[in-house]
PDB file of C-alpha atoms in Angstrom:
ATOM      1  CA  UNK A   1       4.664 158.655 -32.881  1.00 67.00           C
ATOM      2  CA  UNK A   2       3.900 160.656 -35.981  1.00 74.00           C
ATOM      3  CA  UNK A   3       0.370 162.057 -36.335  1.00 71.00           C
ATOM      4  CA  UNK A   4      -0.411 159.485 -38.943  1.00 69.00           C
ATOM      5  CA  UNK A   5       0.079 156.647 -36.616  1.00 72.00           C
ATOM      6  CA  UNK A   6      -1.737 158.467 -34.004  1.00 64.00           C
ATOM      7  CA  UNK A   7      -4.845 158.737 -36.279  1.00 75.00           C
ATOM      8  CA  UNK A   8      -4.479 155.109 -37.359  1.00 70.00           C
ATOM      9  CA  UNK A   9      -4.427 153.823 -33.185  1.00 74.00           C
ATOM     10  CA  UNK A  10      -7.350 155.993 -32.854  1.00 66.00           C
ATOM     11  CA  UNK A  11      -9.352 154.568 -35.586  1.00 73.00           C
ATOM     12  CA  UNK A  12      -8.390 151.106 -34.850  1.00 64.00           C
ATOM     13  CA  UNK A  13      -9.607 151.706 -31.037  1.00 66.00           C
ATOM     14  CA  UNK A  14     -12.701 153.008 -32.405  1.00 60.00           C
ATOM     15  CA  UNK A  15     -13.339 149.819 -34.398  1.00 53.00           C
ATOM     16  CA  UNK A  16     -12.526 147.725 -31.585  1.00 59.00           C
ATOM     17  CA  UNK A  17     -14.823 149.687 -29.107  1.00 55.00           C
ATOM     18  CA  UNK A  18     -17.833 149.346 -31.742  1.00 57.00           C
ATOM     19  CA  UNK A  19     -17.122 145.650 -31.835  1.00 52.00           C
ATOM     20  CA  UNK A  20     -17.303 145.524 -28.030  1.00 58.00           C
ATOM     21  CA  UNK A  21     -20.661 146.929 -27.975  1.00 58.00           C
ATOM     22  CA  UNK A  22     -21.891 144.804 -31.088  1.00 61.00           C
ATOM     23  CA  UNK A  23     -24.692 141.963 -30.299  1.00 70.00           C
ATOM     24  CA  UNK A  24     -23.317 138.473 -30.544  1.00 81.00           C
ATOM     25  CA  UNK A  25     -23.611 136.994 -33.769  1.00 86.00           C
ATOM     26  CA  UNK A  26     -23.920 133.148 -34.668  1.00 88.00           C
ATOM     27  CA  UNK A  27     -21.005 131.283 -35.632  1.00 90.00           C
ATOM     28  CA  UNK A  28     -20.698 130.398 -39.531  1.00 89.00           C
ATOM     29  CA  UNK A  29     -21.216 126.795 -39.738  1.00 88.00           C
ATOM     30  CA  UNK A  30     -19.151 125.620 -42.802  1.00 88.00           C
ATOM     31  CA  UNK A  31     -20.262 122.617 -45.122  1.00 84.00           C
ATOM     32  CA  UNK A  32     -23.630 123.767 -45.907  1.00 85.00           C
ATOM     33  CA  UNK A  33     -24.694 124.007 -49.715  1.00 86.00           C
ATOM     34  CA  UNK A  34     -26.107 127.305 -51.208  1.00 88.00           C
ATOM     35  CA  UNK A  35     -29.773 126.605 -52.116  1.00 87.00           C
ATOM     36  CA  UNK A  36     -30.885 128.746 -55.168  1.00 87.00           C
ATOM     37  CA  UNK A  37     -33.688 128.469 -57.318  1.00 89.00           C
ATOM     38  CA  UNK A  38     -31.837 127.924 -60.722  1.00 92.00           C
ATOM     39  CA  UNK A  39     -33.665 129.327 -63.990  1.00 93.00           C
ATOM     40  CA  UNK A  40     -33.195 127.143 -66.785  1.00 96.00           C
ATOM     41  CA  UNK A  41     -35.756 128.400 -69.103  1.00 96.00           C
ATOM     42  CA  UNK A  42     -34.346 127.918 -72.713  1.00 96.00           C
ATOM     43  CA  UNK A  43     -30.889 126.634 -71.493  1.00 97.00           C
ATOM     44  CA  UNK A  44     -29.137 123.558 -72.953  1.00 98.00           C
ATOM     45  CA  UNK A  45     -28.638 120.723 -70.529  1.00 98.00           C
ATOM     46  CA  UNK A  46     -26.837 117.464 -71.305  1.00 98.00           C
ATOM     47  CA  UNK A  47     -27.977 114.181 -69.593  1.00 98.00           C
ATOM     48  CA  UNK A  48     -25.751 111.250 -70.409  1.00 96.00           C
ATOM     49  CA  UNK A  49     -27.713 107.852 -69.570  1.00 96.00           C
ATOM     50  CA  UNK A  50     -31.199 106.479 -70.200  1.00 97.00           C
ATOM     51  CA  UNK A  51     -32.054 104.494 -66.896  1.00 97.00           C
ATOM     52  CA  UNK A  52     -34.229 105.107 -63.900  1.00 96.00           C
ATOM     53  CA  UNK A  53     -31.817 107.548 -62.486  1.00 95.00           C
ATOM     54  CA  UNK A  54     -31.584 109.670 -65.716  1.00 97.00           C
ATOM     55  CA  UNK A  55     -35.638 109.650 -65.578  1.00 97.00           C
ATOM     56  CA  UNK A  56     -35.837 110.986 -62.159  1.00 92.00           C
ATOM     57  CA  UNK A  57     -33.709 113.933 -63.189  1.00 95.00           C
ATOM     58  CA  UNK A  58     -35.479 114.387 -66.481  1.00 97.00           C
ATOM     59  CA  UNK A  59     -38.563 115.414 -65.175  1.00 94.00           C
ATOM     60  CA  UNK A  60     -37.287 118.160 -63.145  1.00 93.00           C
ATOM     61  CA  UNK A  61     -35.202 119.452 -66.233  1.00 97.00           C
ATOM     62  CA  UNK A  62     -38.397 119.598 -68.251  1.00 97.00           C
ATOM     63  CA  UNK A  63     -40.258 121.275 -65.648  1.00 94.00           C
ATOM     64  CA  UNK A  64     -37.798 124.130 -65.477  1.00 95.00           C
ATOM     65  CA  UNK A  65     -37.976 124.746 -69.203  1.00 96.00           C
ATOM     66  CA  UNK A  66     -34.688 123.599 -70.299  1.00 97.00           C
ATOM     67  CA  UNK A  67     -33.742 121.754 -73.654  1.00 98.00           C
ATOM     68  CA  UNK A  68     -32.414 118.352 -72.625  1.00 98.00           C
ATOM     69  CA  UNK A  69     -29.870 116.510 -74.758  1.00 98.00           C
ATOM     70  CA  UNK A  70     -29.783 112.863 -73.829  1.00 98.00           C
ATOM     71  CA  UNK A  71     -27.180 110.423 -74.876  1.00 97.00           C
ATOM     72  CA  UNK A  72     -27.835 106.921 -73.984  1.00 97.00           C
ATOM     73  CA  UNK A  73     -28.272 103.769 -76.284  1.00 96.00           C
ATOM     74  CA  UNK A  74     -31.615 102.340 -76.393  1.00 93.00           C
ATOM     75  CA  UNK A  75     -33.962 100.794 -74.967  1.00 96.00           C
ATOM     76  CA  UNK A  76     -34.463 103.882 -72.903  1.00 97.00           C
ATOM     77  CA  UNK A  77     -36.430 103.677 -69.523  1.00 97.00           C
ATOM     78  CA  UNK A  78     -40.242 103.741 -70.256  1.00 97.00           C
ATOM     79  CA  UNK A  79     -40.664 107.161 -68.933  1.00 97.00           C
ATOM     80  CA  UNK A  80     -37.803 108.790 -70.868  1.00 98.00           C
ATOM     81  CA  UNK A  81     -38.875 107.161 -73.990  1.00 98.00           C
ATOM     82  CA  UNK A  82     -42.389 108.541 -73.503  1.00 98.00           C
ATOM     83  CA  UNK A  83     -40.835 112.154 -73.075  1.00 98.00           C
ATOM     84  CA  UNK A  84     -38.672 111.488 -76.034  1.00 98.00           C
ATOM     85  CA  UNK A  85     -42.083 111.086 -78.130  1.00 97.00           C
ATOM     86  CA  UNK A  86     -43.860 113.522 -76.786  1.00 97.00           C
ATOM     87  CA  UNK A  87     -41.490 116.485 -76.139  1.00 97.00           C
ATOM     88  CA  UNK A  88     -39.640 116.796 -79.583  1.00 96.00           C
ATOM     89  CA  UNK A  89     -39.318 120.260 -78.995  1.00 97.00           C
ATOM     90  CA  UNK A  90     -37.520 119.942 -75.819  1.00 98.00           C
ATOM     91  CA  UNK A  91     -35.492 116.872 -76.029  1.00 98.00           C
ATOM     92  CA  UNK A  92     -33.192 115.530 -78.537  1.00 98.00           C
ATOM     93  CA  UNK A  93     -32.191 112.270 -78.158  1.00 98.00           C
ATOM     94  CA  UNK A  94     -28.465 110.305 -79.263  1.00 97.00           C
ATOM     95  CA  UNK A  95     -28.890 106.637 -79.678  1.00 97.00           C
ATOM     96  CA  UNK A  96     -25.479 106.035 -78.521  1.00 95.00           C
ATOM     97  CA  UNK A  97     -23.101 105.972 -75.736  1.00 92.00           C
ATOM     98  CA  UNK A  98     -20.860 109.008 -74.897  1.00 92.00           C
ATOM     99  CA  UNK A  99     -17.450 109.148 -75.443  1.00 84.00           C
ATOM    100  CA  UNK A 100     -15.240 106.561 -74.588  1.00 73.00           C
ATOM    101  CA  UNK A 101     -13.981 105.014 -71.042  1.00 62.00           C
ATOM    102  CA  UNK A 102     -10.751 104.169 -72.238  1.00 66.00           C
ATOM    103  CA  UNK A 103      -8.474 105.652 -70.067  1.00 59.00           C
ATOM    104  CA  UNK A 104     -10.895 107.901 -68.409  1.00 55.00           C
ATOM    105  CA  UNK A 105     -10.786 110.081 -71.630  1.00 64.00           C
ATOM    106  CA  UNK A 106     -14.039 111.598 -73.054  1.00 62.00           C
ATOM    107  CA  UNK A 107     -11.890 113.876 -75.685  1.00 55.00           C
ATOM    108  CA  UNK A 108     -13.265 111.423 -78.178  1.00 55.00           C
ATOM    109  CA  UNK A 109     -16.762 112.712 -77.922  1.00 74.00           C
ATOM    110  CA  UNK A 110     -16.159 115.817 -80.058  1.00 78.00           C
ATOM    111  CA  UNK A 111     -19.577 115.966 -81.391  1.00 88.00           C
ATOM    112  CA  UNK A 112     -21.047 116.749 -77.932  1.00 92.00           C
ATOM    113  CA  UNK A 113     -18.390 118.792 -75.982  1.00 92.00           C
ATOM    114  CA  UNK A 114     -19.598 119.496 -72.479  1.00 94.00           C
ATOM    115  CA  UNK A 115     -18.511 123.308 -72.703  1.00 93.00           C
ATOM    116  CA  UNK A 116     -21.306 123.742 -75.379  1.00 95.00           C
ATOM    117  CA  UNK A 117     -24.210 123.282 -72.489  1.00 96.00           C
ATOM    118  CA  UNK A 118     -25.098 125.078 -69.399  1.00 97.00           C
ATOM    119  CA  UNK A 119     -25.368 122.048 -67.117  1.00 97.00           C
ATOM    120  CA  UNK A 120     -24.329 118.364 -67.445  1.00 97.00           C
ATOM    121  CA  UNK A 121     -25.366 115.320 -65.382  1.00 97.00           C
ATOM    122  CA  UNK A 122     -24.296 111.964 -65.826  1.00 95.00           C
ATOM    123  CA  UNK A 123     -26.508 108.830 -64.833  1.00 95.00           C
ATOM    124  CA  UNK A 124     -24.402 105.812 -66.037  1.00 93.00           C
ATOM    125  CA  UNK A 125     -22.794 102.698 -64.166  1.00 90.00           C
ATOM    126  CA  UNK A 126     -19.575 103.819 -65.978  1.00 88.00           C
ATOM    127  CA  UNK A 127     -17.659 105.116 -63.161  1.00 88.00           C
ATOM    128  CA  UNK A 128     -14.284 106.053 -65.120  1.00 87.00           C
ATOM    129  CA  UNK A 129     -16.505 107.730 -67.841  1.00 90.00           C
ATOM    130  CA  UNK A 130     -18.270 109.696 -65.422  1.00 91.00           C
ATOM    131  CA  UNK A 131     -15.259 110.922 -63.755  1.00 90.00           C
ATOM    132  CA  UNK A 132     -13.922 111.858 -66.983  1.00 90.00           C
ATOM    133  CA  UNK A 133     -17.078 113.655 -67.719  1.00 92.00           C
ATOM    134  CA  UNK A 134     -17.014 115.638 -64.410  1.00 93.00           C
ATOM    135  CA  UNK A 135     -13.259 116.723 -64.904  1.00 92.00           C
ATOM    136  CA  UNK A 136     -13.963 117.774 -68.272  1.00 92.00           C
ATOM    137  CA  UNK A 137     -17.027 119.867 -67.490  1.00 94.00           C
ATOM    138  CA  UNK A 138     -15.173 121.593 -64.461  1.00 95.00           C
ATOM    139  CA  UNK A 139     -12.272 122.507 -66.851  1.00 94.00           C
ATOM    140  CA  UNK A 140     -14.812 124.173 -69.082  1.00 95.00           C
ATOM    141  CA  UNK A 141     -16.572 125.686 -66.077  1.00 96.00           C
ATOM    142  CA  UNK A 142     -19.749 123.891 -66.896  1.00 96.00           C
ATOM    143  CA  UNK A 143     -21.723 122.864 -63.551  1.00 97.00           C
ATOM    144  CA  UNK A 144     -21.947 119.069 -63.456  1.00 97.00           C
ATOM    145  CA  UNK A 145     -23.694 116.463 -61.271  1.00 95.00           C
ATOM    146  CA  UNK A 146     -22.445 112.816 -61.292  1.00 95.00           C
ATOM    147  CA  UNK A 147     -25.177 110.645 -59.834  1.00 92.00           C
ATOM    148  CA  UNK A 148     -24.447 109.318 -56.386  1.00 86.00           C
ATOM    149  CA  UNK A 149     -20.958 110.633 -56.360  1.00 89.00           C
ATOM    150  CA  UNK A 150     -21.355 113.840 -53.953  1.00 86.00           C
ATOM    151  CA  UNK A 151     -17.604 114.855 -54.328  1.00 90.00           C
ATOM    152  CA  UNK A 152     -18.221 114.931 -58.247  1.00 93.00           C
ATOM    153  CA  UNK A 153     -21.177 116.923 -57.932  1.00 93.00           C
ATOM    154  CA  UNK A 154     -21.132 121.012 -58.371  1.00 94.00           C
ATOM    155  CA  UNK A 155     -24.849 120.886 -57.344  1.00 92.00           C
ATOM    156  CA  UNK A 156     -27.642 118.534 -55.852  1.00 89.00           C
ATOM    157  CA  UNK A 157     -31.144 117.787 -56.475  1.00 87.00           C
ATOM    158  CA  UNK A 158     -32.080 116.976 -52.649  1.00 86.00           C
ATOM    159  CA  UNK A 159     -35.968 116.144 -52.261  1.00 91.00           C
ATOM    160  CA  UNK A 160     -38.532 118.270 -53.712  1.00 91.00           C
ATOM    161  CA  UNK A 161     -42.135 119.217 -53.371  1.00 92.00           C
ATOM    162  CA  UNK A 162     -44.056 121.328 -55.834  1.00 91.00           C
ATOM    163  CA  UNK A 163     -47.394 122.992 -55.620  1.00 90.00           C
ATOM    164  CA  UNK A 164     -48.063 125.249 -58.754  1.00 88.00           C
ATOM    165  CA  UNK A 165     -45.330 128.214 -58.165  1.00 89.00           C
ATOM    166  CA  UNK A 166     -44.637 127.016 -54.666  1.00 91.00           C
ATOM    167  CA  UNK A 167     -41.363 124.763 -54.955  1.00 91.00           C
ATOM    168  CA  UNK A 168     -39.400 123.706 -51.762  1.00 92.00           C
ATOM    169  CA  UNK A 169     -36.201 121.289 -51.506  1.00 92.00           C
ATOM    170  CA  UNK A 170     -34.806 119.613 -48.558  1.00 93.00           C
ATOM    171  CA  UNK A 171     -31.046 118.642 -48.752  1.00 90.00           C
ATOM    172  CA  UNK A 172     -28.809 116.974 -46.562  1.00 89.00           C
ATOM    173  CA  UNK A 173     -25.896 118.053 -49.115  1.00 82.00           C
ATOM    174  CA  UNK A 174     -25.436 114.198 -50.641  1.00 78.00           C
ATOM    175  CA  UNK A 175     -25.199 112.489 -46.937  1.00 84.00           C
ATOM    176  CA  UNK A 176     -28.453 111.102 -46.227  1.00 87.00           C
ATOM    177  CA  UNK A 177     -30.868 111.212 -49.403  1.00 86.00           C
ATOM    178  CA  UNK A 178     -33.372 109.083 -47.294  1.00 91.00           C
ATOM    179  CA  UNK A 179     -33.518 111.694 -44.518  1.00 94.00           C
ATOM    180  CA  UNK A 180     -34.100 114.297 -46.710  1.00 93.00           C
ATOM    181  CA  UNK A 181     -37.086 112.346 -48.450  1.00 94.00           C
ATOM    182  CA  UNK A 182     -38.721 111.728 -45.208  1.00 95.00           C
ATOM    183  CA  UNK A 183     -38.538 115.513 -43.992  1.00 95.00           C
ATOM    184  CA  UNK A 184     -39.597 116.246 -47.603  1.00 94.00           C
ATOM    185  CA  UNK A 185     -42.851 114.148 -47.085  1.00 95.00           C
ATOM    186  CA  UNK A 186     -43.320 115.845 -43.738  1.00 94.00           C
ATOM    187  CA  UNK A 187     -43.194 119.329 -44.952  1.00 92.00           C
ATOM    188  CA  UNK A 188     -45.254 118.485 -47.831  1.00 93.00           C
ATOM    189  CA  UNK A 189     -48.087 117.245 -45.491  1.00 92.00           C
ATOM    190  CA  UNK A 190     -47.944 120.348 -43.739  1.00 90.00           C
ATOM    191  CA  UNK A 191     -48.623 122.588 -46.962  1.00 90.00           C
ATOM    192  CA  UNK A 192     -52.072 123.765 -47.137  1.00 87.00           C
ATOM    193  CA  UNK A 193     -54.234 122.577 -49.995  1.00 85.00           C
ATOM    194  CA  UNK A 194     -54.885 126.118 -50.975  1.00 86.00           C
ATOM    195  CA  UNK A 195     -51.238 127.546 -50.887  1.00 92.00           C
ATOM    196  CA  UNK A 196     -51.574 127.931 -54.516  1.00 93.00           C
ATOM    197  CA  UNK A 197     -54.600 130.410 -54.147  1.00 94.00           C
ATOM    198  CA  UNK A 198     -52.758 132.324 -51.624  1.00 94.00           C
ATOM    199  CA  UNK A 199     -49.558 132.721 -53.887  1.00 94.00           C
ATOM    200  CA  UNK A 200     -51.502 133.734 -56.482  1.00 95.00           C
ATOM    201  CA  UNK A 201     -53.456 136.398 -54.722  1.00 95.00           C
ATOM    202  CA  UNK A 202     -50.650 137.759 -53.094  1.00 96.00           C
ATOM    203  CA  UNK A 203     -48.621 137.797 -56.227  1.00 95.00           C
ATOM    204  CA  UNK A 204     -51.377 139.909 -58.060  1.00 96.00           C
ATOM    205  CA  UNK A 205     -51.348 142.534 -55.155  1.00 96.00           C
ATOM    206  CA  UNK A 206     -47.655 143.004 -55.332  1.00 95.00           C
ATOM    207  CA  UNK A 207     -47.796 143.457 -59.079  1.00 95.00           C
ATOM    208  CA  UNK A 208     -50.459 146.226 -58.430  1.00 96.00           C
ATOM    209  CA  UNK A 209     -48.715 147.427 -55.718  1.00 96.00           C
ATOM    210  CA  UNK A 210     -45.564 147.929 -57.904  1.00 94.00           C
ATOM    211  CA  UNK A 211     -47.537 149.444 -60.355  1.00 94.00           C
ATOM    212  CA  UNK A 212     -48.483 152.489 -57.734  1.00 92.00           C
ATOM    213  CA  UNK A 213     -45.123 152.519 -56.580  1.00 91.00           C
ATOM    214  CA  UNK A 214     -42.932 151.575 -58.978  1.00 90.00           C
ATOM    215  CA  UNK A 215     -39.033 151.762 -58.633  1.00 84.00           C
ATOM    216  CA  UNK A 216     -36.347 150.080 -56.485  1.00 84.00           C
ATOM    217  CA  UNK A 217     -34.485 151.262 -53.499  1.00 81.00           C
ATOM    218  CA  UNK A 218     -35.463 154.844 -51.983  1.00 86.00           C
ATOM    219  CA  UNK A 219     -37.873 155.440 -49.241  1.00 90.00           C
ATOM    220  CA  UNK A 220     -40.746 154.201 -51.598  1.00 91.00           C
ATOM    221  CA  UNK A 221     -39.671 151.074 -52.175  1.00 91.00           C
ATOM    222  CA  UNK A 222     -38.796 150.267 -48.619  1.00 92.00           C
ATOM    223  CA  UNK A 223     -42.193 151.564 -47.388  1.00 94.00           C
ATOM    224  CA  UNK A 224     -43.702 149.215 -50.304  1.00 94.00           C
ATOM    225  CA  UNK A 225     -41.782 146.230 -48.804  1.00 94.00           C
ATOM    226  CA  UNK A 226     -42.634 147.046 -45.536  1.00 95.00           C
ATOM    227  CA  UNK A 227     -46.402 147.468 -46.576  1.00 96.00           C
ATOM    228  CA  UNK A 228     -46.582 144.039 -48.198  1.00 95.00           C
ATOM    229  CA  UNK A 229     -44.664 142.364 -45.117  1.00 95.00           C
ATOM    230  CA  UNK A 230     -47.059 143.816 -42.790  1.00 95.00           C
ATOM    231  CA  UNK A 231     -50.208 142.559 -44.936  1.00 96.00           C
ATOM    232  CA  UNK A 232     -48.885 139.209 -45.313  1.00 94.00           C
ATOM    233  CA  UNK A 233     -48.290 139.169 -41.440  1.00 95.00           C
ATOM    234  CA  UNK A 234     -51.867 140.000 -40.901  1.00 95.00           C
ATOM    235  CA  UNK A 235     -53.497 137.334 -43.042  1.00 95.00           C
ATOM    236  CA  UNK A 236     -53.387 133.677 -43.009  1.00 91.00           C
ATOM    237  CA  UNK A 237     -52.425 131.656 -45.860  1.00 88.00           C
ATOM    238  CA  UNK A 238     -56.051 130.372 -46.009  1.00 88.00           C
ATOM    239  CA  UNK A 239     -57.424 133.994 -46.103  1.00 93.00           C
ATOM    240  CA  UNK A 240     -54.757 135.206 -48.686  1.00 94.00           C
ATOM    241  CA  UNK A 241     -56.570 133.284 -51.409  1.00 93.00           C
ATOM    242  CA  UNK A 242     -59.266 135.805 -51.169  1.00 95.00           C
ATOM    243  CA  UNK A 243     -56.587 138.342 -52.575  1.00 96.00           C
ATOM    244  CA  UNK A 244     -57.435 136.822 -56.062  1.00 95.00           C
ATOM    245  CA  UNK A 245     -60.623 138.812 -56.013  1.00 95.00           C
ATOM    246  CA  UNK A 246     -59.884 142.383 -57.847  1.00 96.00           C
ATOM    247  CA  UNK A 247     -62.326 144.040 -55.548  1.00 95.00           C
ATOM    248  CA  UNK A 248     -60.394 142.771 -52.346  1.00 96.00           C
ATOM    249  CA  UNK A 249     -57.318 144.035 -53.730  1.00 96.00           C
ATOM    250  CA  UNK A 250     -58.604 147.301 -54.529  1.00 96.00           C
ATOM    251  CA  UNK A 251     -59.529 148.060 -51.046  1.00 96.00           C
ATOM    252  CA  UNK A 252     -56.256 146.837 -49.649  1.00 96.00           C
ATOM    253  CA  UNK A 253     -54.573 149.463 -51.941  1.00 96.00           C
ATOM    254  CA  UNK A 254     -57.025 152.234 -51.809  1.00 96.00           C
ATOM    255  CA  UNK A 255     -58.165 151.808 -48.080  1.00 96.00           C
ATOM    256  CA  UNK A 256     -54.485 150.604 -46.949  1.00 96.00           C
ATOM    257  CA  UNK A 257     -51.820 151.715 -48.864  1.00 96.00           C
ATOM    258  CA  UNK A 258     -53.031 154.678 -50.067  1.00 96.00           C
ATOM    259  CA  UNK A 259     -53.760 155.869 -46.436  1.00 95.00           C
ATOM    260  CA  UNK A 260     -50.217 154.224 -45.033  1.00 94.00           C
ATOM    261  CA  UNK A 261     -52.442 151.471 -43.027  1.00 95.00           C
ATOM    262  CA  UNK A 262     -52.055 147.642 -42.915  1.00 96.00           C
ATOM    263  CA  UNK A 263     -55.645 146.033 -43.425  1.00 95.00           C
ATOM    264  CA  UNK A 264     -56.709 142.695 -41.985  1.00 95.00           C
ATOM    265  CA  UNK A 265     -59.081 140.174 -43.646  1.00 95.00           C
ATOM    266  CA  UNK A 266     -61.893 141.461 -41.646  1.00 94.00           C
ATOM    267  CA  UNK A 267     -61.413 145.204 -42.856  1.00 94.00           C
ATOM    268  CA  UNK A 268     -62.135 144.081 -46.395  1.00 93.00           C
ATOM    269  CA  UNK A 269     -64.968 141.584 -45.649  1.00 91.00           C
ATOM    270  CA  UNK A 270     -63.055 138.364 -45.645  1.00 90.00           C
ATOM    271  CA  UNK A 271     -64.057 135.718 -42.958  1.00 74.00           C
ATOM    272  CA  UNK A 272     -61.840 136.063 -39.991  1.00 51.00           C
ATOM    273  CA  UNK A 273     -59.392 133.297 -38.595  1.00 47.00           C
ATOM    274  CA  UNK A 274     -56.376 132.545 -36.575  1.00 44.00           C
ATOM    275  CA  UNK A 275     -54.130 135.198 -37.316  1.00 43.00           C
ATOM    276  CA  UNK A 276     -51.079 134.561 -39.392  1.00 44.00           C
ATOM    277  CA  UNK A 277     -48.685 135.941 -36.758  1.00 43.00           C
ATOM    278  CA  UNK A 278     -50.040 133.690 -34.043  1.00 41.00           C
ATOM    279  CA  UNK A 279     -50.106 130.801 -36.441  1.00 44.00           C
ATOM    280  CA  UNK A 280     -46.411 131.241 -36.834  1.00 45.00           C
ATOM    281  CA  UNK A 281     -46.015 131.579 -32.829  1.00 41.00           C
ATOM    282  CA  UNK A 282     -47.640 128.485 -32.481  1.00 38.00           C
ATOM    283  CA  UNK A 283     -45.758 126.825 -35.155  1.00 43.00           C
ATOM    284  CA  UNK A 284     -42.345 127.880 -33.652  1.00 44.00           C
ATOM    285  CA  UNK A 285     -43.732 126.628 -30.125  1.00 37.00           C
ATOM    286  CA  UNK A 286     -44.511 123.322 -31.273  1.00 38.00           C
ATOM    287  CA  UNK A 287     -40.941 123.344 -32.908  1.00 41.00           C
ATOM    288  CA  UNK A 288     -39.493 123.696 -29.589  1.00 34.00           C
ATOM    289  CA  UNK A 289     -41.687 121.533 -27.777  1.00 32.00           C
ATOM    290  CA  UNK A 290     -40.996 118.577 -30.292  1.00 37.00           C
ATOM    291  CA  UNK A 291     -37.330 118.923 -30.430  1.00 37.00           C
ATOM    292  CA  UNK A 292     -37.239 117.011 -27.051  1.00 37.00           C
ATOM    293  CA  UNK A 293     -39.654 114.658 -27.975  1.00 36.00           C
ATOM    294  CA  UNK A 294     -37.097 112.042 -29.461  1.00 37.00           C
ATOM    295  CA  UNK A 295     -34.758 113.136 -32.136  1.00 38.00           C
ATOM    296  CA  UNK A 296     -35.051 114.809 -35.865  1.00 40.00           C
ATOM    297  CA  UNK A 297     -37.796 112.902 -37.489  1.00 40.00           C
ATOM    298  CA  UNK A 298     -39.956 112.364 -34.349  1.00 35.00           C
ATOM    299  CA  UNK A 299     -39.900 115.865 -33.553  1.00 40.00           C
ATOM    300  CA  UNK A 300     -40.448 117.093 -36.902  1.00 41.00           C
ATOM    301  CA  UNK A 301     -43.387 114.800 -37.179  1.00 40.00           C
ATOM    302  CA  UNK A 302     -44.799 116.049 -34.036  1.00 34.00           C
ATOM    303  CA  UNK A 303     -44.237 119.652 -34.848  1.00 39.00           C
ATOM    304  CA  UNK A 304     -45.806 118.920 -38.437  1.00 40.00           C
ATOM    305  CA  UNK A 305     -49.048 117.790 -37.020  1.00 35.00           C
ATOM    306  CA  UNK A 306     -49.518 120.774 -34.272  1.00 37.00           C
ATOM    307  CA  UNK A 307     -48.786 123.156 -37.425  1.00 41.00           C
ATOM    308  CA  UNK A 308     -51.584 121.451 -39.592  1.00 40.00           C
ATOM    309  CA  UNK A 309     -53.830 121.552 -36.801  1.00 37.00           C
ATOM    310  CA  UNK A 310     -53.675 125.260 -36.334  1.00 38.00           C
ATOM    311  CA  UNK A 311     -53.012 126.531 -40.007  1.00 40.00           C
ATOM    312  CA  UNK A 312     -56.009 124.183 -41.388  1.00 37.00           C
ATOM    313  CA  UNK A 313     -58.659 125.225 -38.834  1.00 35.00           C
TER     314      UNK A 313
END
């Protein structure tokens, strides 16, 4: 056996030995969607349809800052008509049908080709037209969503809840939209009323910390991340709202960050409460207890009630 072959076998044996001592990792479960927060501010979106389903899409698109081109003959669904009248800088409406469904071909609509947009959505009853739009969009590499036809969707909307900057989405990858809505409502009920204050306070603290310790990567960046995580673990959501106060943030940075310490709320004069770590532990315990209480929805409901009890005290 040649020396290169000996070295190759030695390396293979070393790799196998390393794998033998690695901890067991969970199996990969295929079939999930990649959940992302997609930034559409200033992007162009084509929305084909002017009914109730299109209306449900339009609100999300406008909240994201997109410019929406709507193609649909009037009369429009009332909420869409209202948005067209009150959001002229963000909506362009073409009072006509899109393309042609003859032979499933949309090429006739040369005025508004799908490739000119960053995203395309159809919400019409014309199955042939929707399929043709989907094929044209995929050929143009434009992400497309065909309402109520999961195989012809590159992305799903899911069931969403928003509290200021906080957004949460529950998705079943199009398999059970009603289940997603039920779980979404449970999640929404479990979110503390003052979560916006917590996000505002932590966001300001994080910004001021980055001003004191700028940069990406390296030991300083790692230390900054560890300190922020430790600080958030030491505060409950209800207490984090106090970080909106400039004096509280200054004490956390001067007496905490600068001295390499994590300070809890009591250390800076904020009222004490159940620790964030304890709340998380109780939440996890409630979820495990609820799992045997009779299925997904029942278990989630019990876990939510337990979480609400502990978080809102």
